[in-house]
mmCIF file of C-alpha atoms and ligand atoms in Angstrom:
data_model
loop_
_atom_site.group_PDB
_atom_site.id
_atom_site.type_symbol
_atom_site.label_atom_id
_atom_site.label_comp_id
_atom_site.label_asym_id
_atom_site.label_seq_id
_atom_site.Cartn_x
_atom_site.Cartn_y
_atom_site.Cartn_z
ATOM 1 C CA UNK A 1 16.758 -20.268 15.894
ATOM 2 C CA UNK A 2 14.846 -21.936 13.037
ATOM 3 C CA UNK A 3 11.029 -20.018 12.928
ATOM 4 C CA UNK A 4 8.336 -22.729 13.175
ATOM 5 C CA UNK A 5 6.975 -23.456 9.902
ATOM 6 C CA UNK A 6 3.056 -23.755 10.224
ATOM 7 C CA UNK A 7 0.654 -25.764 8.145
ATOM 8 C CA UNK A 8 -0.648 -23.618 5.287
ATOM 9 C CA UNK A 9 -4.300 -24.080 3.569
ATOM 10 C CA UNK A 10 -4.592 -24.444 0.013
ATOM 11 C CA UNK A 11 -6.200 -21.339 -1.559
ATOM 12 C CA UNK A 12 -9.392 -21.645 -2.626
ATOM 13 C CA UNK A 13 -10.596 -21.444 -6.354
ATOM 14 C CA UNK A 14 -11.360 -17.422 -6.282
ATOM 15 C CA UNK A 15 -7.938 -16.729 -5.055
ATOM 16 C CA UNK A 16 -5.811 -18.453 -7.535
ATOM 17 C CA UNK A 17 -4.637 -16.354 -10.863
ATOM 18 C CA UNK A 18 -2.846 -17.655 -14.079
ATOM 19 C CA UNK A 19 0.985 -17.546 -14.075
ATOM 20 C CA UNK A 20 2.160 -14.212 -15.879
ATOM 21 C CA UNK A 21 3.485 -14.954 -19.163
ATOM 22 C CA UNK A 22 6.934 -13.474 -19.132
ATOM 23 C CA UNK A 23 6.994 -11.945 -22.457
ATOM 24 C CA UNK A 24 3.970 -9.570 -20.361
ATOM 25 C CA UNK A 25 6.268 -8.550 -17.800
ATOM 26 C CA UNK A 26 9.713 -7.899 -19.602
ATOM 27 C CA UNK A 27 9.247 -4.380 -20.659
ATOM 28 C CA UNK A 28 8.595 -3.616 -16.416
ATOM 29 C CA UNK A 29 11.307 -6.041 -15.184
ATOM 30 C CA UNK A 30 13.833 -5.253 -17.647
ATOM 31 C CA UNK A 31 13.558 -1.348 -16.715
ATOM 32 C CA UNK A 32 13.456 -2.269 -12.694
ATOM 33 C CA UNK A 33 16.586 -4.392 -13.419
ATOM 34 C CA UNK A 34 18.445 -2.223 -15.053
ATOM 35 C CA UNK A 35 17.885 0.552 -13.183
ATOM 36 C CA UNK A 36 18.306 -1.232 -9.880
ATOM 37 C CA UNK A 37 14.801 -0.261 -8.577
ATOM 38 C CA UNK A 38 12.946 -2.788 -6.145
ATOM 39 C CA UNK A 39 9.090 -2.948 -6.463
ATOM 40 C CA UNK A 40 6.444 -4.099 -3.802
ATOM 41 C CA UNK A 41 4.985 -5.841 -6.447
ATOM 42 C CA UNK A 42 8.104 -8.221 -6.291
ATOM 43 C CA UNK A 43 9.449 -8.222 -2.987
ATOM 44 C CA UNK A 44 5.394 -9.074 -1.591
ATOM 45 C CA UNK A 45 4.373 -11.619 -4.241
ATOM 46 C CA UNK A 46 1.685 -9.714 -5.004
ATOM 47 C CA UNK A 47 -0.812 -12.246 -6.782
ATOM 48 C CA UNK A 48 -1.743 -8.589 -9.494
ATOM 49 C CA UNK A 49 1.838 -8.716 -10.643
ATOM 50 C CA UNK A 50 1.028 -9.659 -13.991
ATOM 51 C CA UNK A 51 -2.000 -7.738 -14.308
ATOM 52 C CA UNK A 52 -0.275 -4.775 -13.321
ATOM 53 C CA UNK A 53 3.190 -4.339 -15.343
ATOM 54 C CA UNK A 54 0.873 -5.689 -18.652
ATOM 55 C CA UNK A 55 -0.767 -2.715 -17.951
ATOM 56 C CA UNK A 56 2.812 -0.849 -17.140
ATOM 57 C CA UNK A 57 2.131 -0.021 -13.593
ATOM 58 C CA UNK A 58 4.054 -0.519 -10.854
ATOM 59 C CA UNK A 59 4.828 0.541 -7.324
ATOM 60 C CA UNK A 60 8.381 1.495 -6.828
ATOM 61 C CA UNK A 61 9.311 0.636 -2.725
ATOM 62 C CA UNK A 62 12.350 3.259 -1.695
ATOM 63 C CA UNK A 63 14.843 3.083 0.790
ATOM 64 C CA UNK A 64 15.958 -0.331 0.707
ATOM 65 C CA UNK A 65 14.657 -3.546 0.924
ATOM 66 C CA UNK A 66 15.160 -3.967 4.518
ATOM 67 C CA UNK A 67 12.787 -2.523 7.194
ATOM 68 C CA UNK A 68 13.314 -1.270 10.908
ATOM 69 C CA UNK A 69 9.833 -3.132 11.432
ATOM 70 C CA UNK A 70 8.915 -6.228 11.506
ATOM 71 C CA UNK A 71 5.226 -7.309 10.731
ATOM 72 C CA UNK A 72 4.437 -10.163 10.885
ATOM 73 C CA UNK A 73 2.279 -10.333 7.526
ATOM 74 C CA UNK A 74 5.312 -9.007 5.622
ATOM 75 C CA UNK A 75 7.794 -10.612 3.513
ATOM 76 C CA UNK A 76 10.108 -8.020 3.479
ATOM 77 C CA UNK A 77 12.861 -8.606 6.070
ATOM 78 C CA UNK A 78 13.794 -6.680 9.624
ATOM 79 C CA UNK A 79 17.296 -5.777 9.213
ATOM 80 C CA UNK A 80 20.016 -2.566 9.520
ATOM 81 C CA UNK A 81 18.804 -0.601 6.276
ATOM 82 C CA UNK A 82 21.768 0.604 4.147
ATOM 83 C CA UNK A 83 22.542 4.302 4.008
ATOM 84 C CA UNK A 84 19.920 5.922 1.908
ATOM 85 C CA UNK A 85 20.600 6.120 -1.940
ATOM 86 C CA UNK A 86 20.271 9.431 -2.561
ATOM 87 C CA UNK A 87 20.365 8.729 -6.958
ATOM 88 C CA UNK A 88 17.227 6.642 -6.207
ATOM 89 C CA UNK A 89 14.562 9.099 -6.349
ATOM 90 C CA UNK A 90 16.522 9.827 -10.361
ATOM 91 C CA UNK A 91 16.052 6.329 -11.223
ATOM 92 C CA UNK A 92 12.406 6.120 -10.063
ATOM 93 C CA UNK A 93 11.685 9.250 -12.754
ATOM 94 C CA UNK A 94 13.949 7.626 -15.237
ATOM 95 C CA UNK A 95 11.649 4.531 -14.957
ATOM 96 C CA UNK A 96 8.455 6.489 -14.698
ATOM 97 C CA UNK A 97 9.586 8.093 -18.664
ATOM 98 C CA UNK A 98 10.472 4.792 -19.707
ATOM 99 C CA UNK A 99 7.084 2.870 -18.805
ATOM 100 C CA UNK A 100 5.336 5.520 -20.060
ATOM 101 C CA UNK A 101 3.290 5.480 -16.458
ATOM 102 C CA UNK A 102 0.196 7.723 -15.878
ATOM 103 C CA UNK A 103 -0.237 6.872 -12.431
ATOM 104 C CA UNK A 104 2.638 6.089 -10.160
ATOM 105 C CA UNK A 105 2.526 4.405 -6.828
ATOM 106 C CA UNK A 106 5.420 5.086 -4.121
ATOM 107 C CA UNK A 107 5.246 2.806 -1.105
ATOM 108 C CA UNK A 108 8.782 2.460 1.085
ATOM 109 C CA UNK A 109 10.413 0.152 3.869
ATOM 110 C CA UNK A 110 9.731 1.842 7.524
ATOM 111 C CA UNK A 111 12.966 3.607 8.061
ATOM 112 C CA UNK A 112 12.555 4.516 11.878
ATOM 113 C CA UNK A 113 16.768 4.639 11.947
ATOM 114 C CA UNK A 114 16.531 8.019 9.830
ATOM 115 C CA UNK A 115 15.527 11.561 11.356
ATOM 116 C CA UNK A 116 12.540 12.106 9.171
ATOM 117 C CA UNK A 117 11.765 8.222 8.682
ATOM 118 C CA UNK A 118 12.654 9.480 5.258
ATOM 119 C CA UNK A 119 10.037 12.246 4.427
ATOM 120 C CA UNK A 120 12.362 14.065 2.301
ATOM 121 C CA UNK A 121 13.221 10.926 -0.266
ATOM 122 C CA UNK A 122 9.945 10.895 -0.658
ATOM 123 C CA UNK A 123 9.697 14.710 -1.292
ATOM 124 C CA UNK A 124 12.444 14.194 -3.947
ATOM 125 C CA UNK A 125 11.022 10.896 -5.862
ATOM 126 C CA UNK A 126 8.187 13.008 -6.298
ATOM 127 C CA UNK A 127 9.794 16.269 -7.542
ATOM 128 C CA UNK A 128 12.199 14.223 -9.824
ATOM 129 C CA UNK A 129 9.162 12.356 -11.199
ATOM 130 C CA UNK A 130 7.237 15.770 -11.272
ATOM 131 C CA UNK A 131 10.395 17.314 -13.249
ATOM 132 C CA UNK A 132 9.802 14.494 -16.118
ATOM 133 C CA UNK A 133 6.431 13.870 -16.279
ATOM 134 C CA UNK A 134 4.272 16.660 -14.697
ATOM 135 C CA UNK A 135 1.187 15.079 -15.912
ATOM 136 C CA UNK A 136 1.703 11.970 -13.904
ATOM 137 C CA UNK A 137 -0.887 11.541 -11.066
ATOM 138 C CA UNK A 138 1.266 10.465 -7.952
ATOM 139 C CA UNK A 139 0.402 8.198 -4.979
ATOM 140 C CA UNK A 140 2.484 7.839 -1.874
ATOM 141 C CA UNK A 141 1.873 5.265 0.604
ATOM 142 C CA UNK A 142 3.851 6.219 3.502
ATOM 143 C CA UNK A 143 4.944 4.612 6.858
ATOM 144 C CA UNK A 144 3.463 6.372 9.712
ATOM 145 C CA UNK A 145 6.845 8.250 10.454
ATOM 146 C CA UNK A 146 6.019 7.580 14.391
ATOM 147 C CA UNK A 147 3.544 10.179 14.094
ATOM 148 C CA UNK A 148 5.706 13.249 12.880
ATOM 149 C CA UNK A 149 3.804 16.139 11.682
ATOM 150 C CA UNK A 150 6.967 17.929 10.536
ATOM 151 C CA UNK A 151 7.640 14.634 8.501
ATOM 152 C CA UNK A 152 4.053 14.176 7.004
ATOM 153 C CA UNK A 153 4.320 18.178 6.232
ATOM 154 C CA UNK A 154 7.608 17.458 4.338
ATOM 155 C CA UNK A 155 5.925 15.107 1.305
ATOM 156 C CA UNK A 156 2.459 16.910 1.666
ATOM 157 C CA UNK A 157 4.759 19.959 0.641
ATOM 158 C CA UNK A 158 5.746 17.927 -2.232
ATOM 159 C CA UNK A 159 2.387 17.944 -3.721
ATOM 160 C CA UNK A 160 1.309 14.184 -3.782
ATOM 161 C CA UNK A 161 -2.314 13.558 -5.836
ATOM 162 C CA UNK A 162 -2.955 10.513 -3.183
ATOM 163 C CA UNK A 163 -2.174 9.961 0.276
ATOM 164 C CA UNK A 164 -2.177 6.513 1.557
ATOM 165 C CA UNK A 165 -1.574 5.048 4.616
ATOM 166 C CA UNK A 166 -2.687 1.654 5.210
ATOM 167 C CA UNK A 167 -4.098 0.786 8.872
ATOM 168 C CA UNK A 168 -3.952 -3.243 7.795
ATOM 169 C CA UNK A 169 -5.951 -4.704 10.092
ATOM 170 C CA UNK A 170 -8.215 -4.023 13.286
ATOM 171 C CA UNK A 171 -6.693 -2.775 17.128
ATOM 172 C CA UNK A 172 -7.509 -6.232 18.604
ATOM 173 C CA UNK A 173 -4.728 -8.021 15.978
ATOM 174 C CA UNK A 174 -2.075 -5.015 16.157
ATOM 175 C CA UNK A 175 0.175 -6.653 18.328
ATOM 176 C CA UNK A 176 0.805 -9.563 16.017
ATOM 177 C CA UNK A 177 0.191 -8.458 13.064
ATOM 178 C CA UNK A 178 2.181 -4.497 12.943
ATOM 179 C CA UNK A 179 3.839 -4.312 16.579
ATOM 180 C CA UNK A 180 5.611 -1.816 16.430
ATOM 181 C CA UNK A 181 2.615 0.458 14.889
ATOM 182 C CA UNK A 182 -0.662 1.697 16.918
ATOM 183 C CA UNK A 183 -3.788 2.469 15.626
ATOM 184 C CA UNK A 184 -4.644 5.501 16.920
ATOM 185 C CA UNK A 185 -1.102 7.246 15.530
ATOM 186 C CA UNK A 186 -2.317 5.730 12.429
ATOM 187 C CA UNK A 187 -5.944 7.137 12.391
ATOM 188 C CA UNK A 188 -4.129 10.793 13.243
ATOM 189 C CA UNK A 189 -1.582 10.930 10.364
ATOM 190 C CA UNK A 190 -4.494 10.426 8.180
ATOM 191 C CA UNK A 191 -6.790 12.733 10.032
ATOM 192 C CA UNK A 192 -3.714 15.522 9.836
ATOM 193 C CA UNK A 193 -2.712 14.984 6.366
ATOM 194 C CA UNK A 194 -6.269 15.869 5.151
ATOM 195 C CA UNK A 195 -6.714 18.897 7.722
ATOM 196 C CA UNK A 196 -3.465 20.197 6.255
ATOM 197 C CA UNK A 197 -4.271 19.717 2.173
ATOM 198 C CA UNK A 198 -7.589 18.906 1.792
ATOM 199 C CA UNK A 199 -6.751 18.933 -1.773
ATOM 200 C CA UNK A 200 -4.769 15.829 -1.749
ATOM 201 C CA UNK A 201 -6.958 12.700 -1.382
ATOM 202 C CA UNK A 202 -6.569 10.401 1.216
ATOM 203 C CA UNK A 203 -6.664 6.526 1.046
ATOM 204 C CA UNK A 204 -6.423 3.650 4.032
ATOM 205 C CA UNK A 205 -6.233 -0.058 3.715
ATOM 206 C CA UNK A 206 -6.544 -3.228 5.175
ATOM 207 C CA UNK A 207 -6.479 -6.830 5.192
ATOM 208 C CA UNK A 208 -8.558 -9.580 6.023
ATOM 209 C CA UNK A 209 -8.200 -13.210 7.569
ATOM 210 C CA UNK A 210 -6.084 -12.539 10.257
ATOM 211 C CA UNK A 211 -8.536 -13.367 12.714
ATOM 212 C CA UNK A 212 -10.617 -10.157 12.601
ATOM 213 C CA UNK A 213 -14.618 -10.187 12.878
ATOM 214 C CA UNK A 214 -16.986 -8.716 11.034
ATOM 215 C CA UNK A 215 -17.967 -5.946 13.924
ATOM 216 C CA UNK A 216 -14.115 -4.852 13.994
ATOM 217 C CA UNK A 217 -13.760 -4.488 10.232
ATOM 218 C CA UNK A 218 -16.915 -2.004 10.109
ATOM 219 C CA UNK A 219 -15.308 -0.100 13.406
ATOM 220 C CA UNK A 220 -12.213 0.010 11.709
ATOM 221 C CA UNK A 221 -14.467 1.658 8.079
ATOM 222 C CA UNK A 222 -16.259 3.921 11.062
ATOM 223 C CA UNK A 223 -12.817 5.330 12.110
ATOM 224 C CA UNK A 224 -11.682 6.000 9.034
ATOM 225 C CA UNK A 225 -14.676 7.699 7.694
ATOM 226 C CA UNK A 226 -14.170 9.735 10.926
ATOM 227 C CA UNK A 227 -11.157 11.004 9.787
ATOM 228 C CA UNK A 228 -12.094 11.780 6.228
ATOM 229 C CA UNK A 229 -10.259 9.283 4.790
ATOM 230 C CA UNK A 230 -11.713 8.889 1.321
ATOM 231 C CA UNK A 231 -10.881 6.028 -0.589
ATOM 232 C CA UNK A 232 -9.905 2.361 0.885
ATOM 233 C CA UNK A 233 -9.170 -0.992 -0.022
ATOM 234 C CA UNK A 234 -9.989 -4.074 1.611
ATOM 235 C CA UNK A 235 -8.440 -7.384 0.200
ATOM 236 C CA UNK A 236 -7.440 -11.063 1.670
ATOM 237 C CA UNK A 237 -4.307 -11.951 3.601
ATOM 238 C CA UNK A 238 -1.719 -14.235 1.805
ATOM 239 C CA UNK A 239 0.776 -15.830 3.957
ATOM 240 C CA UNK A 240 4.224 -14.952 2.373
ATOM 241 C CA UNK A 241 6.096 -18.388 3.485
ATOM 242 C CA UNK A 242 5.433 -20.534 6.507
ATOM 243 C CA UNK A 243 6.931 -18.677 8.888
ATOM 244 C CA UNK A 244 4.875 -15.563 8.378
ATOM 245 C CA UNK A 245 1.199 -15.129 9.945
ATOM 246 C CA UNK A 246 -1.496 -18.124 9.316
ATOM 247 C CA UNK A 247 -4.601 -17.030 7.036
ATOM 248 C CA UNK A 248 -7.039 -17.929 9.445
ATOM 249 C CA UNK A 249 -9.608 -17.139 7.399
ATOM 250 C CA UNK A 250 -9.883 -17.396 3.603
ATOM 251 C CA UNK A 251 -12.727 -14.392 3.561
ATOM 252 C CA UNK A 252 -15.758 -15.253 0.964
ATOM 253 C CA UNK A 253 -16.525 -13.107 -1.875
ATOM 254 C CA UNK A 254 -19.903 -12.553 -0.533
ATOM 255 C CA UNK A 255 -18.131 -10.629 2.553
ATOM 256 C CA UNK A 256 -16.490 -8.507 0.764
ATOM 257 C CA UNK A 257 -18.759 -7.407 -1.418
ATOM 258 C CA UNK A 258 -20.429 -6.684 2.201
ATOM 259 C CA UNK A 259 -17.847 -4.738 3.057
ATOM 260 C CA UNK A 260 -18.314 -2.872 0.186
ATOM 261 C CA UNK A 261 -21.550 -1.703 0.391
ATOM 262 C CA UNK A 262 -20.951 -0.462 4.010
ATOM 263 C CA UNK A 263 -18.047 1.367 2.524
ATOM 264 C CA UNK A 264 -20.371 3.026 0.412
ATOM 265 C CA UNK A 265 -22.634 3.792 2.597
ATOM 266 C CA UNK A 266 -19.859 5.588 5.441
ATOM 267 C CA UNK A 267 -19.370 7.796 2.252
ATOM 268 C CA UNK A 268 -16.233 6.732 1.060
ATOM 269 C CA UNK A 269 -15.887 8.022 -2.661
ATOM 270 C CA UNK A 270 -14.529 4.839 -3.467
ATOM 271 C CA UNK A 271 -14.425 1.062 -1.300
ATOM 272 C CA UNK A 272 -12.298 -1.553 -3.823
ATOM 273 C CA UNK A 273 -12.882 -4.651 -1.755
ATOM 274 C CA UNK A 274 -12.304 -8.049 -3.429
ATOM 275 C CA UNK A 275 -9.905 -11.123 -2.069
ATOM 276 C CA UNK A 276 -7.400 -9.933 -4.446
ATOM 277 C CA UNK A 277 -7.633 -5.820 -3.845
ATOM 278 C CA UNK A 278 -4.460 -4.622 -2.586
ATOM 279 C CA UNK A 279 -3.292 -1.366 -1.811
ATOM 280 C CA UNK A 280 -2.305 -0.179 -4.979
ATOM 281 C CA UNK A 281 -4.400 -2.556 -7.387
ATOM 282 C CA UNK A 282 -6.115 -0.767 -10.456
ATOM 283 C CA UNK A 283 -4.699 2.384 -7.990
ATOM 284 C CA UNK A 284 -5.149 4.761 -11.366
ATOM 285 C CA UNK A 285 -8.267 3.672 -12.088
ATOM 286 C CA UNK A 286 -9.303 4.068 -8.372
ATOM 287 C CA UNK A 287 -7.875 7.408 -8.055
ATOM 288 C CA UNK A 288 -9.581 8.446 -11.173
ATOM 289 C CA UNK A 289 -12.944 7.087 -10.158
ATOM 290 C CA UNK A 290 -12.916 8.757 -7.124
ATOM 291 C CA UNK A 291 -11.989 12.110 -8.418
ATOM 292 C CA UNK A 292 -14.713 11.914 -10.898
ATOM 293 C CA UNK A 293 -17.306 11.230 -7.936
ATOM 294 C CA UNK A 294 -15.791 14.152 -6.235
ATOM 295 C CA UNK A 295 -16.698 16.477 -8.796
ATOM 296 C CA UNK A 296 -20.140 15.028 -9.285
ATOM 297 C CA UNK A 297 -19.439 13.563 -12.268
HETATM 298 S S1 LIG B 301 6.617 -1.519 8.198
HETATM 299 FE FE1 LIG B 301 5.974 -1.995 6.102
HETATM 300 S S2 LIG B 301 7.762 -2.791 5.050
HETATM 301 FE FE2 LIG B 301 8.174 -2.797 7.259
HETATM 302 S S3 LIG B 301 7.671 -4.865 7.922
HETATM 303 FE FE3 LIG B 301 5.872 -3.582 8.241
HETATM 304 S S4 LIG B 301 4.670 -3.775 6.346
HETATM 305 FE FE4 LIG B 301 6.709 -4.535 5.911
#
């Protein structure tokens, strides 16, 4: 059956950025291409593209680009995943050497149809990458794995400098926006994965536009603070195609700079909030900014 196509709203001034010039990108999609890597970058027209591979970042999405989910703010497809690729987590370090990357983001399709959810291809893209270039820093941003410690435990092991898990948007909206996910599982995987390596840093996001008020977002910031989650993002919702999730809000600068300052003051070491912050935007420079506030720099 053909999904409805809904009216979309034309994106106001502070949202729109300049084409990237392709000569910019080559070096990062020639490399992806060839080593038949998939990026989030790509498959969730992020609007930092550009700014990122200029800057030779990236973040690599493993195990397919199919998911077992089905959000409704995503553009990647609900399908049957392939069989995992077990020469993937190779490639990703072969790419990380050839960018020359010093901070490497790992995000992934939800792979509910596998035992661990896929913990251990994590554990091995960061080992490989670790083989190659130990002085990388390394960021995962994980599915919730339904809630498996055993999983979580299985790419802590693996000695990941950031954990992220995004929590997207407020309980109210879960139902439409991540269905299949639930807020409180979320909240514990974070609150776990920082009881069991305190020395890894933790990091949440979420978006805005979807419908959420200004009361929920702050609950949301309270919850995570609660569970020592250290670093977060908050950026605007972009509606992928017309049959994805309405922006029913296009969020003003002003409120997130709001949002910011709260952030600040639940003690997060670092709140990037800013209609165009996404999960792993500027994610070295993040990292690094909240390390040096942890050390009291
Ligand atoms: S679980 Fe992740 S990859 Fe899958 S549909 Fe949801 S946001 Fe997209």
């Amino acid at each position: 059956m053909m999904q409805r196509k809904n009216r979309r709203q034309a994106k106001p001034k502070w949202l729109r950025v300049p084409l990237p010039k392709p000569s910019e990108i080559k070096p990062v999609t020639e490399t992806l291409k060839e080593l038949e890597l998939n990026t989030v970058c790509e498959e969730a027209l992020c609007p930092n593209l550009s700014n990122c591979y200029s800057h030779g970042t990236a973040t690599f999405l493993i195990m397919g680009d199919v998911c077992t989910r089905n959000c409704g703010f995503c553009n990647i497809p609900a399908s049957r995943p392939q069989a995992l690729d077990l020469s993937e987590p190779e490639r990703v370090a072969e790419a990380v050497e050839r960018l020359r990357l010093v901070h490497v983001v790992i995000t992934s399709v939800t792979r509910d149809d596998l035992a661990d959810g896929g913990a251990s291809h994590y554990a091995n893209t960061i080992r490989k990458i670790r083989n190659r270039r130990p002085e990388v820093t390394i960021e995962v941003l994980i599915p919730d794995f339904k809630g498996s410690e055993e999983a979580l435990i299985t790419v802590l092991d693996a000695k990941p400098d950031v954990l992220n898990h995004n929590i997207e948007t407020v309980p109210r909206l879960y139902k439409r926006v991540r269905p299949q996910a639930k807020h409180e599982r979320s909240l514990e995987l974070l609150k776990k994965a920082k009881e069991l390596r305190p020395e890894i840093a933790t990091k949440s996001g979420l978006m805005v536009g979807l419908g959420e008020t200004e009361e929920e977002v702050i609950q949301v910031l309270h919850d995570l603070r609660k569970v020592n989650c250290e670093l977060v993002t908050i950026g605007q919702y972009l509606q992928p195609s017309g049959t994805h999730l309405e922006v029913v809000e296009y969020v003003l600068p002003e409120q997130f700079e709001k949002y910011r300052l709260v952030g600040e003051r639940l003690g997060f070491i670092s709140t990037a909030s800013d209609p165009l912050v996404r999960s792993s935007f500027n994610a070295a420079e993040f990292y690094q900014l909240g390390r040096s506030r942890t050390r009291g720099n």
